[in-house]
Amino acid sequence: MSSWQEEYKRKLISIDEALAKIKDGDQVITGLGAGESRFFLRNVHKIADRVKDVTVTTCLPMEDYEFFMNPQYSKTIYNDTWFLSGGQRKSYVYGGISFIPNHLHLAIPKRLFHRKCNVFFGTATPPDKHGFMSLSLSVTYEVECLENADLVIIEVNDKLPRTFGDTTFHVSQADFFVENSEAPPALPVAEPSEKDKIIGKYIAELVEDGATIQLGIGGIPNAVAIELMNKKDLGVHTEMFVDGMIDLIEAGVINNRKKTLVPNKIVATFALGTPRLYEYLDDNPGVELRRGTWTNDPYVVGQNYKMTSINTTLEVDLTGQCASEAIGPKQFSGTGGQVDTATGAQKSPGGKSIIALHSTAQVKDPVTGQKKTISKISPMLPAGSIVSLSRNDVDYVVTEYGVVNLRGTNIRERVKRLISIAHPDFRPWLQDEAQRLKIM
């Protein structure tokens, strides 16, 4: 038996033994999305009766874990998060969860400036014949945690894909290992709606041959991927590697040959999708997962020729302010990399930043309780709204009614252009409100 194998065996413990190492006041961080330690998160509530002031920091958790869904644990195990899941939105009212405002590329440097990460609970593939392991599905901030934590515990899962880039570390860099064997969490592909398909066509018209693209998740990005099938020589430099990109790769649309930064390779910082996506990633040197501090740095993003960033927002006002992570003052998701990629794309030669949204939404009237239709292009954002992307950083805006370019425009021009892509039923009201606010 080689020395690394002996070391691995010596460091192998049970999940209960791993949990026993968590003490009062610990600051624990686990991975993003499919890179999180589900073994740890499913069981951490069991130590609530013996610890106090423990903080577990997450980012887009994949399950509704007991420690943040059940309010009885909120007094001893707090949950800080960079990006809320659906379950966290429901339990946010308990007061045991708090959101960490951030731009993704600065999330971990600023967090470590504020407080030390005592414990990192990560996930990785089993060691190879040389004793090296892969962090697999996310290196958004995980490498920095591995390098800075006092205690590093890795959930070793033989069902995880082995990926390349900044993912590799040696057995000697972890303190303990816990073994698990289960398929990584899957995110189904969202079927585009009719509105999504229309928006997808508009966006695809803006994407030039030879461009490098960034896509996210949801109906609109999936519709865009479908509409890009007639493009040529696209590259990928993205925060998130998604299923829609595989079809474009297999069709020869994405070949990364004209990328000016890391040519011939797809660059991302994490991956989340279906089993097909994970199978594609496994042992694939054509995809590199790089640290989020580098991948999402706007100055790095901008080094890609014709960088085209495609993001969505919840609401935009008539001056161009985008509320993408909250509904009014109520936190809904997170800023993520929207500002990183939107501003980075505009630094790129020939680059474009695209923000997409449906023109309307169905909401419940707080007085009558009945559903009503509202315009998602509003005269001004509601009081307390969180602005994710400032109006200074908004370029193209797309709805199912068309495309407008706000680059270099004054307020009066912005108002006119945004009203032109609002739902026709709301345009007269928007014009009246714009005149009342003296912005038109």
Short mmCIF file of C-alpha atoms in Angstrom, two decimals:
data_model
loop_
_atom_site.label_atom_id
_atom_site.label_comp_id
_atom_site.label_asym_id
_atom_site.label_seq_id
_atom_site.Cartn_x
_atom_site.Cartn_y
_atom_site.Cartn_z
CA MET A 1 0.00 0.00 0.00
CA SER A 2 1.40 3.42 -1.01
CA SER A 3 1.82 6.24 1.47
CA TRP A 4 -1.18 8.23 0.20
CA GLN A 5 -3.42 5.16 0.45
CA GLU A 6 -2.35 4.64 4.04
CA GLU A 7 -2.99 8.32 4.75
CA TYR A 8 -6.45 8.16 3.17
CA LYS A 9 -7.36 5.07 5.20
CA ARG A 10 -6.12 6.72 8.39
CA LYS A 11 -8.24 9.83 7.73
CA LEU A 12 -11.45 7.93 6.87
CA ILE A 13 -14.19 8.50 9.47
CA SER A 14 -17.97 8.15 9.78
CA ILE A 15 -20.40 11.03 9.35
CA ASP A 16 -21.14 10.93 13.10
CA GLU A 17 -17.42 11.21 13.86
CA ALA A 18 -17.20 14.13 11.44
CA LEU A 19 -20.14 15.93 13.05
CA ALA A 20 -18.56 15.39 16.47
CA LYS A 21 -15.70 17.65 15.38
CA ILE A 22 -18.03 20.67 15.03
CA LYS A 23 -17.76 22.86 18.13
CA ASP A 24 -19.35 26.03 19.52
CA GLY A 25 -18.85 29.10 17.39
CA ASP A 26 -17.59 27.25 14.31
CA GLN A 27 -17.96 28.86 10.90
CA VAL A 28 -18.69 26.03 8.47
CA ILE A 29 -18.80 26.46 4.68
CA THR A 30 -19.98 23.82 2.24
CA GLY A 31 -19.92 23.76 -1.55
CA LEU A 32 -22.23 25.39 -4.09
CA GLY A 33 -25.20 23.53 -5.57
CA ALA A 34 -24.20 20.04 -6.66
CA GLY A 35 -20.84 20.58 -4.98
CA GLU A 36 -22.34 20.72 -1.49
CA SER A 37 -21.93 17.95 1.07
CA ARG A 38 -25.44 16.55 1.28
CA PHE A 39 -24.28 13.99 3.83
CA PHE A 40 -23.28 16.82 6.17
CA LEU A 41 -26.29 19.07 5.49
CA ARG A 42 -28.77 16.24 6.02
CA ASN A 43 -27.32 15.45 9.44
CA VAL A 44 -26.01 18.70 10.92
CA HIS A 45 -29.28 19.39 12.79
CA LYS A 46 -28.50 16.37 14.97
CA ILE A 47 -25.81 18.32 16.83
CA ALA A 48 -28.09 21.26 17.67
CA ASP A 49 -28.57 20.08 21.25
CA ARG A 50 -24.84 20.21 22.07
CA VAL A 51 -23.55 23.29 20.17
CA LYS A 52 -24.29 26.99 20.07
CA ASP A 53 -23.52 29.83 17.67
CA VAL A 54 -22.59 27.55 14.77
CA THR A 55 -22.96 29.15 11.32
CA VAL A 56 -23.31 27.04 8.18
CA THR A 57 -22.75 29.00 4.96
CA THR A 58 -24.39 27.63 1.82
CA CYS A 59 -25.00 28.67 -1.78
CA LEU A 60 -28.06 27.38 -3.67
CA PRO A 61 -28.68 24.25 -1.55
CA MET A 62 -30.15 21.34 -3.46
CA GLU A 63 -32.51 20.02 -0.78
CA ASP A 64 -34.79 21.39 1.93
CA TYR A 65 -32.48 20.53 4.79
CA GLU A 66 -33.88 20.10 8.29
CA PHE A 67 -31.47 22.54 9.95
CA PHE A 68 -32.87 25.53 8.02
CA MET A 69 -36.42 24.33 7.35
CA ASN A 70 -37.25 23.61 11.00
CA PRO A 71 -37.29 26.77 13.15
CA GLN A 72 -36.36 24.84 16.29
CA TYR A 73 -32.72 24.72 15.09
CA SER A 74 -32.43 28.39 14.16
CA LYS A 75 -31.23 29.47 17.61
CA THR A 76 -28.15 27.27 17.62
CA ILE A 77 -27.29 26.61 13.96
CA TYR A 78 -27.54 29.69 11.77
CA ASN A 79 -27.62 29.59 8.00
CA ASP A 80 -25.86 32.27 5.99
CA THR A 81 -26.31 31.97 2.25
CA TRP A 82 -24.97 33.54 -0.93
CA PHE A 83 -27.98 32.37 -2.99
CA LEU A 84 -31.38 31.28 -1.71
CA SER A 85 -33.15 28.06 -2.70
CA GLY A 86 -36.92 27.64 -2.74
CA GLY A 87 -36.85 26.04 0.71
CA GLN A 88 -34.76 28.85 2.13
CA ARG A 89 -37.22 31.42 0.81
CA LYS A 90 -40.00 29.68 2.75
CA SER A 91 -38.02 29.50 5.98
CA TYR A 92 -36.42 32.95 5.73
CA VAL A 93 -39.20 34.33 7.95
CA TYR A 94 -37.97 32.26 10.91
CA GLY A 95 -34.92 34.49 11.25
CA GLY A 96 -32.41 31.64 11.16
CA ILE A 97 -31.27 32.47 7.62
CA SER A 98 -29.50 35.60 6.43
CA PHE A 99 -28.40 36.55 2.93
CA ILE A 100 -24.83 37.64 2.19
CA PRO A 101 -24.85 40.43 -0.46
CA ASN A 102 -22.11 39.73 -2.98
CA HIS A 103 -20.78 39.75 -6.50
CA LEU A 104 -19.82 36.14 -7.15
CA HIS A 105 -16.17 36.78 -8.01
CA LEU A 106 -15.71 38.60 -4.70
CA ALA A 107 -17.94 36.36 -2.56
CA ILE A 108 -15.24 34.29 -0.88
CA PRO A 109 -12.49 36.95 -0.56
CA LYS A 110 -14.92 39.28 1.20
CA ARG A 111 -16.33 36.49 3.35
CA LEU A 112 -12.87 35.45 4.51
CA PHE A 113 -12.04 39.10 5.20
CA HIS A 114 -15.11 39.27 7.47
CA ARG A 115 -14.71 35.95 9.27
CA LYS A 116 -12.49 32.89 9.10
CA CYS A 117 -13.81 29.65 7.68
CA ASN A 118 -13.06 27.22 10.54
CA VAL A 119 -14.49 24.17 8.80
CA PHE A 120 -14.90 23.31 5.12
CA PHE A 121 -17.20 20.42 4.25
CA GLY A 122 -16.63 19.71 0.54
CA THR A 123 -17.23 16.92 -1.96
CA ALA A 124 -14.81 15.17 -4.26
CA THR A 125 -14.18 12.11 -6.39
CA PRO A 126 -12.16 9.19 -4.99
CA PRO A 127 -8.36 9.54 -5.31
CA ASP A 128 -6.71 8.52 -8.56
CA LYS A 129 -3.64 6.25 -8.63
CA HIS A 130 -1.45 9.20 -7.63
CA GLY A 131 -3.61 10.27 -4.68
CA PHE A 132 -5.20 13.24 -6.42
CA MET A 133 -8.91 14.02 -6.11
CA SER A 134 -11.28 16.29 -8.05
CA LEU A 135 -13.66 18.81 -6.45
CA SER A 136 -15.90 17.81 -9.35
CA LEU A 137 -18.88 20.14 -9.85
CA SER A 138 -17.92 23.46 -8.31
CA VAL A 139 -14.81 25.50 -7.63
CA THR A 140 -16.69 28.78 -7.30
CA TYR A 141 -15.22 29.34 -3.84
CA GLU A 142 -14.34 25.84 -2.67
CA VAL A 143 -10.60 26.01 -3.42
CA GLU A 144 -10.18 29.04 -1.16
CA CYS A 145 -12.03 27.20 1.60
CA LEU A 146 -9.79 24.17 1.14
CA GLU A 147 -6.73 26.39 1.40
CA ASN A 148 -7.86 28.49 4.38
CA ALA A 149 -10.01 26.34 6.67
CA ASP A 150 -8.68 25.05 9.98
CA LEU A 151 -10.49 21.76 9.41
CA VAL A 152 -11.15 20.24 5.97
CA ILE A 153 -13.57 17.32 5.74
CA ILE A 154 -14.31 15.89 2.30
CA GLU A 155 -17.33 13.78 1.39
CA VAL A 156 -15.90 11.31 -1.12
CA ASN A 157 -18.51 10.22 -3.65
CA ASP A 158 -17.70 7.68 -6.36
CA LYS A 159 -20.69 8.85 -8.42
CA LEU A 160 -19.27 12.34 -9.00
CA PRO A 161 -17.71 13.20 -12.36
CA ARG A 162 -13.96 13.84 -12.46
CA THR A 163 -13.42 17.33 -13.84
CA PHE A 164 -10.38 19.41 -14.76
CA GLY A 165 -9.13 22.94 -14.15
CA ASP A 166 -8.75 24.23 -10.60
CA THR A 167 -10.46 21.14 -9.22
CA THR A 168 -7.47 18.96 -8.35
CA PHE A 169 -6.11 18.50 -4.84
CA HIS A 170 -4.14 15.80 -3.03
CA VAL A 171 -5.24 13.48 -0.23
CA SER A 172 -2.72 15.20 2.03
CA GLN A 173 -4.61 18.52 1.80
CA ALA A 174 -7.68 17.25 3.68
CA ASP A 175 -7.92 16.39 7.36
CA PHE A 176 -10.67 13.75 7.15
CA PHE A 177 -12.78 11.87 4.63
CA VAL A 178 -16.36 10.61 4.81
CA GLU A 179 -17.46 8.19 2.12
CA ASN A 180 -20.82 8.35 0.38
CA SER A 181 -22.16 6.89 -2.85
CA GLU A 182 -25.08 8.58 -4.58
CA ALA A 183 -25.78 10.32 -7.86
CA PRO A 184 -25.18 14.08 -7.77
CA PRO A 185 -28.34 16.19 -7.50
CA ALA A 186 -30.03 16.70 -10.85
CA LEU A 187 -31.66 19.87 -12.12
CA PRO A 188 -34.26 19.12 -14.81
CA VAL A 189 -34.15 21.12 -18.03
CA ALA A 190 -36.88 23.79 -17.90
CA GLU A 191 -39.18 23.60 -20.90
CA PRO A 192 -39.33 27.03 -22.59
CA SER A 193 -42.74 28.69 -22.72
CA GLU A 194 -44.06 30.43 -25.82
CA LYS A 195 -42.86 33.77 -24.44
CA ASP A 196 -39.46 32.23 -23.75
CA LYS A 197 -39.22 31.02 -27.33
CA ILE A 198 -39.97 34.48 -28.74
CA ILE A 199 -37.40 36.07 -26.43
CA GLY A 200 -34.93 33.32 -27.33
CA LYS A 201 -35.20 34.23 -31.02
CA TYR A 202 -34.61 37.91 -30.33
CA ILE A 203 -31.54 37.15 -28.24
CA ALA A 204 -30.12 34.69 -30.76
CA GLU A 205 -30.22 37.44 -33.39
CA LEU A 206 -27.87 39.47 -31.20
CA VAL A 207 -25.33 36.64 -30.87
CA GLU A 208 -22.73 36.90 -33.61
CA ASP A 209 -20.76 34.06 -35.16
CA GLY A 210 -17.45 33.68 -33.33
CA ALA A 211 -18.85 35.10 -30.09
CA THR A 212 -18.10 33.69 -26.65
CA ILE A 213 -21.28 33.22 -24.64
CA GLN A 214 -22.45 32.99 -21.05
CA LEU A 215 -25.79 31.33 -20.27
CA GLY A 216 -27.68 30.59 -17.07
CA ILE A 217 -30.61 28.38 -16.14
CA GLY A 218 -34.31 28.62 -16.83
CA GLY A 219 -36.76 28.74 -19.70
CA ILE A 220 -35.27 31.80 -21.42
CA PRO A 221 -31.63 30.57 -21.49
CA ASN A 222 -32.84 27.15 -22.69
CA ALA A 223 -34.83 28.83 -25.46
CA VAL A 224 -31.73 30.81 -26.45
CA ALA A 225 -29.66 27.61 -26.69
CA ILE A 226 -32.24 26.11 -29.08
CA GLU A 227 -32.19 29.21 -31.29
CA LEU A 228 -28.40 29.29 -31.52
CA MET A 229 -28.28 26.14 -33.64
CA ASN A 230 -27.62 28.09 -36.85
CA LYS A 231 -24.61 29.95 -35.44
CA LYS A 232 -20.95 29.17 -36.09
CA ASP A 233 -17.77 28.99 -34.04
CA LEU A 234 -19.20 29.92 -30.65
CA GLY A 235 -17.12 29.68 -27.49
CA VAL A 236 -18.14 29.38 -23.84
CA HIS A 237 -16.85 31.34 -20.84
CA THR A 238 -19.62 31.05 -18.29
CA GLU A 239 -20.35 30.98 -14.61
CA MET A 240 -22.53 27.87 -14.94
CA PHE A 241 -22.14 24.97 -17.35
CA VAL A 242 -25.64 23.81 -18.36
CA ASP A 243 -27.34 21.10 -20.42
CA GLY A 244 -28.30 23.40 -23.28
CA MET A 245 -24.64 23.79 -24.19
CA ILE A 246 -24.19 20.08 -24.88
CA ASP A 247 -26.59 20.10 -27.84
CA LEU A 248 -24.68 23.05 -29.30
CA ILE A 249 -21.36 21.27 -28.78
CA GLU A 250 -22.56 18.08 -30.42
CA ALA A 251 -23.96 20.09 -33.35
CA GLY A 252 -20.58 21.77 -33.85
CA VAL A 253 -21.94 25.22 -33.04
CA ILE A 254 -19.77 25.51 -29.94
CA ASN A 255 -16.18 24.62 -30.80
CA ASN A 256 -14.24 27.32 -28.88
CA ARG A 257 -11.84 27.78 -31.79
CA LYS A 258 -12.18 31.57 -31.93
CA LYS A 259 -11.96 32.20 -28.21
CA THR A 260 -9.24 34.69 -27.33
CA LEU A 261 -8.95 33.51 -23.71
CA VAL A 262 -8.34 29.79 -23.04
CA PRO A 263 -9.01 28.83 -26.68
CA ASN A 264 -10.40 25.41 -27.56
CA LYS A 265 -11.82 24.90 -24.07
CA ILE A 266 -15.08 25.62 -22.28
CA VAL A 267 -14.51 27.58 -19.08
CA ALA A 268 -17.00 27.61 -16.20
CA THR A 269 -16.86 27.82 -12.43
CA PHE A 270 -19.58 25.27 -11.59
CA ALA A 271 -21.92 22.82 -13.30
CA LEU A 272 -25.49 21.87 -12.51
CA GLY A 273 -27.94 19.90 -14.60
CA THR A 274 -29.08 16.43 -15.59
CA PRO A 275 -27.21 13.10 -15.45
CA ARG A 276 -26.40 13.66 -19.13
CA LEU A 277 -24.46 16.79 -18.19
CA TYR A 278 -22.47 14.97 -15.50
CA GLU A 279 -21.67 12.13 -17.86
CA TYR A 280 -20.43 14.63 -20.45
CA LEU A 281 -18.17 16.30 -17.88
CA ASP A 282 -16.59 13.11 -16.57
CA ASP A 283 -12.92 12.92 -17.61
CA ASN A 284 -13.51 15.57 -20.29
CA PRO A 285 -10.41 17.75 -20.78
CA GLY A 286 -12.39 20.04 -23.08
CA VAL A 287 -14.12 21.61 -20.06
CA GLU A 288 -12.21 23.43 -17.33
CA LEU A 289 -13.77 24.55 -14.07
CA ARG A 290 -11.81 27.53 -12.76
CA ARG A 291 -12.04 29.46 -9.49
CA GLY A 292 -14.90 31.94 -9.39
CA THR A 293 -12.48 34.69 -8.37
CA TRP A 294 -10.92 34.32 -11.82
CA THR A 295 -13.73 33.04 -14.05
CA ASN A 296 -16.18 35.75 -12.99
CA ASP A 297 -13.76 38.64 -12.65
CA PRO A 298 -15.17 41.26 -15.09
CA TYR A 299 -11.65 42.06 -16.31
CA VAL A 300 -11.13 38.39 -17.17
CA VAL A 301 -14.58 38.04 -18.76
CA GLY A 302 -13.84 41.08 -20.93
CA GLN A 303 -10.76 39.46 -22.44
CA ASN A 304 -13.01 37.20 -24.52
CA TYR A 305 -13.65 38.61 -27.99
CA LYS A 306 -17.34 39.33 -28.65
CA MET A 307 -18.23 38.22 -25.14
CA THR A 308 -22.02 37.95 -24.97
CA SER A 309 -23.60 37.76 -21.52
CA ILE A 310 -27.22 36.58 -21.28
CA ASN A 311 -29.02 37.08 -17.96
CA THR A 312 -32.58 37.45 -16.71
CA THR A 313 -34.19 39.87 -14.28
CA LEU A 314 -37.39 39.99 -12.25
CA GLU A 315 -38.20 43.64 -12.92
CA VAL A 316 -36.73 46.70 -14.62
CA ASP A 317 -37.73 50.32 -14.16
CA LEU A 318 -37.98 52.95 -16.88
CA THR A 319 -34.46 54.22 -16.25
CA GLY A 320 -32.95 50.73 -16.59
CA GLN A 321 -32.47 49.64 -12.97
CA CYS A 322 -32.75 45.84 -12.71
CA ALA A 323 -34.14 44.08 -9.64
CA SER A 324 -32.96 40.53 -10.32
CA GLU A 325 -32.71 38.92 -6.88
CA ALA A 326 -35.58 40.28 -4.79
CA ILE A 327 -39.24 41.21 -5.02
CA GLY A 328 -39.42 44.56 -3.32
CA PRO A 329 -37.39 44.14 -0.12
CA LYS A 330 -38.02 40.36 0.01
CA GLN A 331 -34.93 38.38 -0.93
CA PHE A 332 -35.75 35.82 -3.64
CA SER A 333 -32.45 34.38 -4.89
CA GLY A 334 -29.09 36.16 -5.10
CA THR A 335 -26.99 38.48 -7.22
CA GLY A 336 -24.79 35.62 -8.33
CA GLY A 337 -22.60 36.53 -11.29
CA GLN A 338 -25.02 38.83 -13.09
CA VAL A 339 -23.02 42.01 -12.49
CA ASP A 340 -19.73 40.18 -13.10
CA THR A 341 -20.71 38.94 -16.54
CA ALA A 342 -22.83 41.94 -17.58
CA THR A 343 -20.07 44.45 -16.89
CA GLY A 344 -17.37 42.09 -18.12
CA ALA A 345 -19.07 41.60 -21.49
CA GLN A 346 -19.16 45.35 -22.03
CA LYS A 347 -15.38 45.52 -21.56
CA SER A 348 -14.98 43.00 -24.39
CA PRO A 349 -14.17 44.06 -27.98
CA GLY A 350 -17.52 43.60 -29.74
CA GLY A 351 -19.10 42.40 -26.48
CA LYS A 352 -22.76 42.65 -25.49
CA SER A 353 -24.69 42.33 -22.25
CA ILE A 354 -28.28 41.16 -22.60
CA ILE A 355 -30.95 41.29 -19.89
CA ALA A 356 -34.19 39.41 -20.60
CA LEU A 357 -37.59 39.27 -18.92
CA HIS A 358 -41.26 38.63 -19.64
CA SER A 359 -43.22 41.85 -20.04
CA THR A 360 -45.83 40.83 -17.45
CA ALA A 361 -46.33 38.58 -14.44
CA GLN A 362 -49.27 37.15 -12.50
CA VAL A 363 -49.31 38.16 -8.82
CA LYS A 364 -51.79 37.93 -5.95
CA ASP A 365 -53.50 41.20 -5.02
CA PRO A 366 -52.73 41.82 -1.31
CA VAL A 367 -56.21 43.31 -0.77
CA THR A 368 -58.54 41.04 -2.74
CA GLY A 369 -56.40 37.91 -2.81
CA GLN A 370 -57.21 37.58 -6.50
CA LYS A 371 -54.57 37.11 -9.17
CA LYS A 372 -53.82 40.10 -11.34
CA THR A 373 -51.45 40.91 -14.18
CA ILE A 374 -48.72 43.48 -13.61
CA SER A 375 -46.10 45.01 -15.87
CA LYS A 376 -42.54 43.87 -15.15
CA ILE A 377 -41.36 47.11 -16.72
CA SER A 378 -42.32 49.59 -14.02
CA PRO A 379 -42.20 53.40 -13.78
CA MET A 380 -39.99 53.00 -10.73
CA LEU A 381 -39.05 50.06 -8.55
CA PRO A 382 -41.19 49.54 -5.42
CA ALA A 383 -39.94 51.02 -2.14
CA GLY A 384 -37.24 48.84 -0.60
CA SER A 385 -36.34 47.09 -3.86
CA ILE A 386 -32.81 45.74 -4.20
CA VAL A 387 -31.09 46.87 -7.39
CA SER A 388 -28.92 44.01 -8.66
CA LEU A 389 -27.68 45.65 -11.86
CA SER A 390 -27.49 49.42 -11.87
CA ARG A 391 -28.82 51.42 -14.79
CA ASN A 392 -25.22 52.44 -15.51
CA ASP A 393 -24.42 48.82 -16.40
CA VAL A 394 -27.45 47.86 -18.51
CA ASP A 395 -26.94 47.31 -22.23
CA TYR A 396 -29.57 45.38 -24.21
CA VAL A 397 -33.01 44.64 -22.72
CA VAL A 398 -35.30 42.04 -24.31
CA THR A 399 -38.96 41.07 -23.78
CA GLU A 400 -41.34 39.15 -26.01
CA TYR A 401 -42.15 42.53 -27.62
CA GLY A 402 -38.67 43.27 -28.87
CA VAL A 403 -35.13 44.43 -28.16
CA VAL A 404 -33.83 47.84 -27.08
CA ASN A 405 -30.27 49.01 -26.59
CA LEU A 406 -29.74 51.42 -23.69
CA ARG A 407 -26.01 51.85 -24.21
CA GLY A 408 -25.16 55.56 -24.02
CA THR A 409 -28.79 56.72 -23.91
CA ASN A 410 -30.17 59.49 -21.73
CA ILE A 411 -33.13 58.98 -19.39
CA ARG A 412 -35.72 60.28 -21.85
CA GLU A 413 -34.50 57.92 -24.56
CA ARG A 414 -34.43 54.98 -22.13
CA VAL A 415 -38.00 55.63 -21.06
CA LYS A 416 -39.25 55.67 -24.65
CA ARG A 417 -37.33 52.56 -25.62
CA LEU A 418 -38.37 50.51 -22.59
CA ILE A 419 -42.02 51.48 -23.00
CA SER A 420 -41.81 50.24 -26.60
CA ILE A 421 -41.08 46.67 -25.39
CA ALA A 422 -43.59 46.70 -22.52
CA HIS A 423 -46.91 44.88 -22.88
CA PRO A 424 -49.19 47.05 -25.08
CA ASP A 425 -51.88 47.13 -22.37
CA PHE A 426 -49.49 48.92 -20.00
CA ARG A 427 -47.83 51.37 -22.38
CA PRO A 428 -50.33 54.24 -21.88
CA TRP A 429 -50.04 53.89 -18.09
CA LEU A 430 -46.23 53.85 -18.29
CA GLN A 431 -46.26 56.97 -20.45
CA ASP A 432 -48.56 58.76 -17.99
CA GLU A 433 -46.39 57.74 -15.05
CA ALA A 434 -43.22 58.79 -16.84
CA GLN A 435 -44.70 62.24 -17.45
CA ARG A 436 -45.85 62.48 -13.84
CA LEU A 437 -42.34 61.59 -12.66
CA LYS A 438 -40.92 64.09 -15.16
CA ILE A 439 -38.61 61.56 -16.75
CA MET A 440 -40.15 61.73 -20.25
#
